[in-house]
Coordinates of C-alpha atoms in Angstrom, one line a residue:
M1 CA -0.2 -0.1 0.0
I2 CA 1.7 3.5 -0.7
F3 CA 0.6 6.5 1.0
L4 CA 1.1 9.9 -0.8
S5 CA 1.6 13.1 1.2
C6 CA 0.6 16.7 -0.4
K7 CA 3.2 19.6 0.6
P8 CA 1.4 22.7 1.2
E9 CA 1.5 25.6 -1.5
D10 CA 4.0 28.4 -0.1
T11 CA 1.8 31.3 -0.2
K12 CA 4.3 33.4 0.5
P13 CA 5.0 36.9 -1.8
K14 CA 8.2 36.4 -3.3
P15 CA 10.6 39.4 -2.7
V16 CA 10.1 42.4 -5.8
P17 CA 13.7 42.7 -6.9
Q18 CA 15.0 45.9 -5.6
P19 CA 16.3 48.2 -8.8
E20 CA 20.4 49.1 -9.2
P21 CA 20.7 52.7 -8.0
A22 CA 22.2 54.3 -11.5
Q23 CA 25.7 56.2 -10.9
L24 CA 26.5 59.6 -12.3
Q25 CA 30.6 59.9 -12.5
F26 CA 31.5 63.7 -12.6
S27 CA 34.6 64.6 -13.9
V28 CA 36.2 67.9 -14.4
L29 CA 38.6 68.8 -16.4
P30 CA 40.9 72.4 -15.7
C31 CA 41.2 74.3 -18.2
M32 CA 42.6 77.8 -20.1
G33 CA 40.4 78.6 -23.2
S34 CA 41.0 75.8 -25.2
D35 CA 43.9 74.6 -23.4
T36 CA 44.5 72.0 -20.5
L37 CA 45.8 74.3 -17.8
L38 CA 49.2 73.8 -16.3
Y39 CA 50.6 75.8 -13.3
N40 CA 53.5 78.0 -13.9
T41 CA 52.9 78.3 -17.8
N42 CA 52.5 81.7 -19.3
Y43 CA 48.6 82.2 -21.2
S44 CA 47.4 84.9 -23.0
L45 CA 44.3 86.7 -21.8
D46 CA 42.2 88.3 -24.4
Q47 CA 41.7 91.5 -23.0
G48 CA 45.6 92.0 -24.2
D49 CA 47.3 90.1 -20.2
T50 CA 49.5 87.5 -19.8
L51 CA 49.2 85.3 -16.6
K52 CA 50.5 82.4 -15.0
V53 CA 48.4 80.2 -12.9
S54 CA 50.1 79.5 -9.2
K55 CA 46.6 78.3 -7.9
F56 CA 43.2 77.6 -8.6
N57 CA 40.7 76.0 -6.6
V58 CA 36.9 76.5 -6.4
F59 CA 33.8 75.2 -4.4
I60 CA 31.0 73.8 -6.7
S61 CA 27.8 73.0 -4.5
N62 CA 23.8 71.6 -4.8
I63 CA 24.3 69.9 -8.0
R64 CA 21.0 68.8 -9.6
L65 CA 19.2 67.6 -12.4
V66 CA 16.8 69.4 -14.0
G67 CA 13.4 67.2 -15.9
T68 CA 10.1 68.1 -17.9
N69 CA 8.2 67.0 -14.1
A70 CA 11.2 66.3 -11.7
T71 CA 14.3 68.1 -10.4
I72 CA 16.4 65.9 -7.7
S73 CA 19.5 67.1 -5.9
E74 CA 22.7 65.1 -5.0
S75 CA 22.5 65.4 -1.1
N76 CA 25.7 66.8 1.4
S77 CA 26.5 68.5 -2.2
Y78 CA 30.0 69.9 -1.3
H79 CA 33.2 69.7 -3.8
L80 CA 36.1 71.4 -3.5
I81 CA 37.9 71.4 -6.9
R82 CA 42.1 71.7 -6.1
T83 CA 42.8 72.2 -10.2
H84 CA 46.8 70.8 -8.6
Q85 CA 45.1 67.4 -7.1
P86 CA 43.1 65.0 -10.2
N87 CA 41.9 63.4 -6.7
T88 CA 39.4 66.1 -6.5
H89 CA 38.4 66.6 -10.0
N90 CA 36.4 63.1 -9.9
F91 CA 33.3 62.9 -8.0
V92 CA 29.8 59.8 -8.2
W93 CA 26.9 60.5 -7.5
T94 CA 24.1 57.8 -6.6
T95 CA 20.6 57.9 -7.5
S96 CA 17.4 55.8 -7.6
E97 CA 15.3 59.1 -8.9
F98 CA 14.9 57.2 -12.7
Q99 CA 13.3 60.2 -14.8
T100 CA 14.7 61.9 -18.0
Y101 CA 16.5 65.0 -17.0
Q102 CA 17.4 68.3 -19.9
A103 CA 19.8 70.1 -17.7
L104 CA 22.2 70.2 -15.4
Q105 CA 22.2 73.0 -12.2
L106 CA 25.2 73.6 -9.7
T107 CA 26.8 76.4 -7.9
I108 CA 29.9 77.7 -7.4
G109 CA 29.8 79.1 -4.4
I110 CA 28.7 77.6 -0.8
D111 CA 24.8 78.6 0.4
S112 CA 24.2 80.7 3.0
A113 CA 22.8 77.9 5.8
R114 CA 26.0 76.4 5.6
N115 CA 28.8 79.0 5.8
C116 CA 27.1 79.6 9.4
S117 CA 26.7 75.9 10.4
G118 CA 29.4 75.5 12.5
V119 CA 32.2 73.0 12.0
Q120 CA 31.0 70.3 9.3
L121 CA 32.6 67.6 7.5
G122 CA 33.6 66.4 4.3
D123 CA 35.1 69.3 2.0
L124 CA 33.5 71.7 4.3
D125 CA 35.7 70.8 6.9
P126 CA 37.3 74.1 8.0
A127 CA 40.5 71.7 9.0
Y128 CA 40.0 70.5 5.2
A129 CA 39.8 73.6 3.7
S130 CA 41.2 75.7 5.7
D131 CA 42.9 78.0 3.0
M132 CA 39.7 78.5 1.6
F133 CA 38.0 79.3 4.7
W134 CA 38.0 83.1 6.0
S135 CA 36.1 82.7 9.4
W136 CA 32.5 81.9 10.6
T137 CA 31.7 85.6 10.3
T138 CA 32.6 85.8 7.2
G139 CA 32.3 82.3 5.1
Y140 CA 34.3 80.7 2.9
I141 CA 36.5 82.0 0.0
F142 CA 34.5 80.1 -3.1
L143 CA 37.2 80.6 -5.6
K144 CA 40.6 81.4 -5.1
L145 CA 42.9 82.4 -8.6
E146 CA 46.4 83.3 -7.1
G147 CA 49.3 83.8 -10.2
N148 CA 52.1 85.7 -11.3
S149 CA 51.4 88.2 -14.4
P150 CA 53.9 90.9 -15.9
Q151 CA 50.4 93.5 -16.0
S152 CA 50.2 93.5 -12.4
K153 CA 51.0 96.6 -10.5
N154 CA 51.4 94.1 -7.2
F155 CA 54.7 93.4 -5.2
N156 CA 56.4 90.4 -7.4
Q157 CA 53.6 91.1 -10.2
F158 CA 51.2 88.7 -7.8
V159 CA 48.2 88.1 -8.8
E160 CA 45.4 87.2 -6.3
Y161 CA 41.3 87.1 -6.3
H162 CA 39.7 85.4 -2.9
I163 CA 36.0 85.3 -4.0
G164 CA 33.5 85.5 -1.0
G165 CA 30.6 86.4 0.6
F166 CA 27.2 84.8 0.8
S167 CA 24.6 87.5 1.6
G168 CA 23.2 90.9 1.0
S169 CA 23.7 92.7 -2.2
N170 CA 27.8 92.0 -2.2
K171 CA 27.3 87.9 -1.8
T172 CA 28.7 86.5 -4.8
Q173 CA 27.3 82.9 -5.2
K174 CA 26.3 82.2 -9.1
T175 CA 23.8 79.6 -9.8
I176 CA 24.4 78.0 -13.6
T177 CA 22.3 75.5 -15.9
I178 CA 24.2 73.5 -18.5
P179 CA 21.5 72.1 -21.0
F180 CA 22.7 68.9 -22.6
N181 CA 22.7 68.7 -26.1
S182 CA 19.9 65.6 -25.7
P183 CA 18.1 64.4 -23.2
L184 CA 19.2 62.1 -19.9
A185 CA 17.7 59.2 -19.3
I186 CA 18.1 57.6 -15.9
S187 CA 17.3 54.1 -14.8
S188 CA 17.8 51.0 -12.7
G189 CA 21.7 50.1 -13.3
T190 CA 22.6 53.9 -14.9
H191 CA 26.3 54.5 -15.4
K192 CA 27.1 57.7 -16.9
K193 CA 30.0 59.6 -17.0
I194 CA 29.7 63.9 -17.0
N195 CA 32.7 65.5 -18.6
L196 CA 32.9 69.3 -17.1
K197 CA 35.0 72.1 -18.4
L198 CA 36.4 74.6 -15.5
D199 CA 38.1 77.3 -17.6
V200 CA 40.0 80.4 -16.2
K201 CA 40.0 82.6 -19.0
Q202 CA 35.7 82.7 -18.2
L203 CA 37.0 84.9 -14.8
F204 CA 38.2 87.6 -17.8
N205 CA 35.8 87.5 -20.0
G206 CA 32.4 87.8 -19.2
V207 CA 29.9 90.2 -17.9
N208 CA 32.3 92.2 -16.3
K209 CA 35.9 92.6 -18.5
I210 CA 38.5 92.1 -16.3
K211 CA 42.3 93.8 -17.0
I212 CA 44.9 92.5 -14.7
S213 CA 46.7 95.7 -14.6
E214 CA 43.7 97.5 -13.0
Q215 CA 42.3 94.8 -10.9
G216 CA 45.1 92.9 -10.0
S217 CA 44.0 91.9 -6.4
I218 CA 40.8 91.1 -5.1
L219 CA 40.7 89.3 -0.9
S220 CA 37.9 90.8 0.6
I221 CA 34.1 90.5 0.5
G222 CA 32.5 93.9 -1.5
L223 CA 31.2 95.5 -5.1
K224 CA 34.8 94.5 -6.3
A225 CA 34.4 90.6 -5.4
A226 CA 30.4 91.0 -6.5
Q227 CA 31.5 92.0 -9.7
F228 CA 34.2 89.8 -10.6
S229 CA 31.7 86.7 -9.2
S230 CA 29.1 88.0 -12.2
N231 CA 31.7 85.9 -14.3
F232 CA 31.2 82.6 -12.6
T233 CA 28.2 82.0 -15.1
Q234 CA 30.2 80.7 -17.8
L235 CA 32.9 79.3 -15.5
I236 CA 31.8 75.7 -15.9
T237 CA 30.4 74.4 -19.8
L238 CA 29.3 71.4 -20.6
R239 CA 32.1 68.7 -23.1
S240 CA 30.6 65.4 -22.8
I241 CA 28.4 62.5 -21.7
Q242 CA 29.6 59.1 -22.0

């Protein structure tokens, strides 16, 4: 005699596979016009001046992807680009916000809330960014450009622009919107590399034309720094998306 037994059917719901986050790698290429930026190399500016760069640092923050139906923001979005340190030229944003986006948006500088938030971590840690920080009253230096020029009237023909200021009429943060050449679709498992150009020349060729012979240094918050920051809007452009 044969006895058959029946195993109860498993009625537990099967786990739903979770989508794989997308990864966006940002790569920033420091340039002087059409040339890759090299320190201690003479470059001709469009205003007739010559500039040899010895330091160029800039804060990029509040990175967003802008779409027709949604805008998403990178969390803790503060990046200090030191052009002499290639490891600071690249960073990765991981997101599970799957949409199609038409533009990239970012800010040159640090928002007012983070300028007054006390001791912070990451690229905003004053110990790490000590050369880009004034005080808790005046905040961070958003952009620092130093070098030499025969047109400079400063001692040893020194050129130095330390641009900051986070509130009032003299604030210097600038938000840039960079349209994509074609819509960027982000879906599960997407890996994209967004290549950006950081062009020193645009600091002298923007809304306010800067001649080193007339203005070879700006070292404090005020009208001159605010005018200089108007040229931030063309500082970063899109090279390609891979």
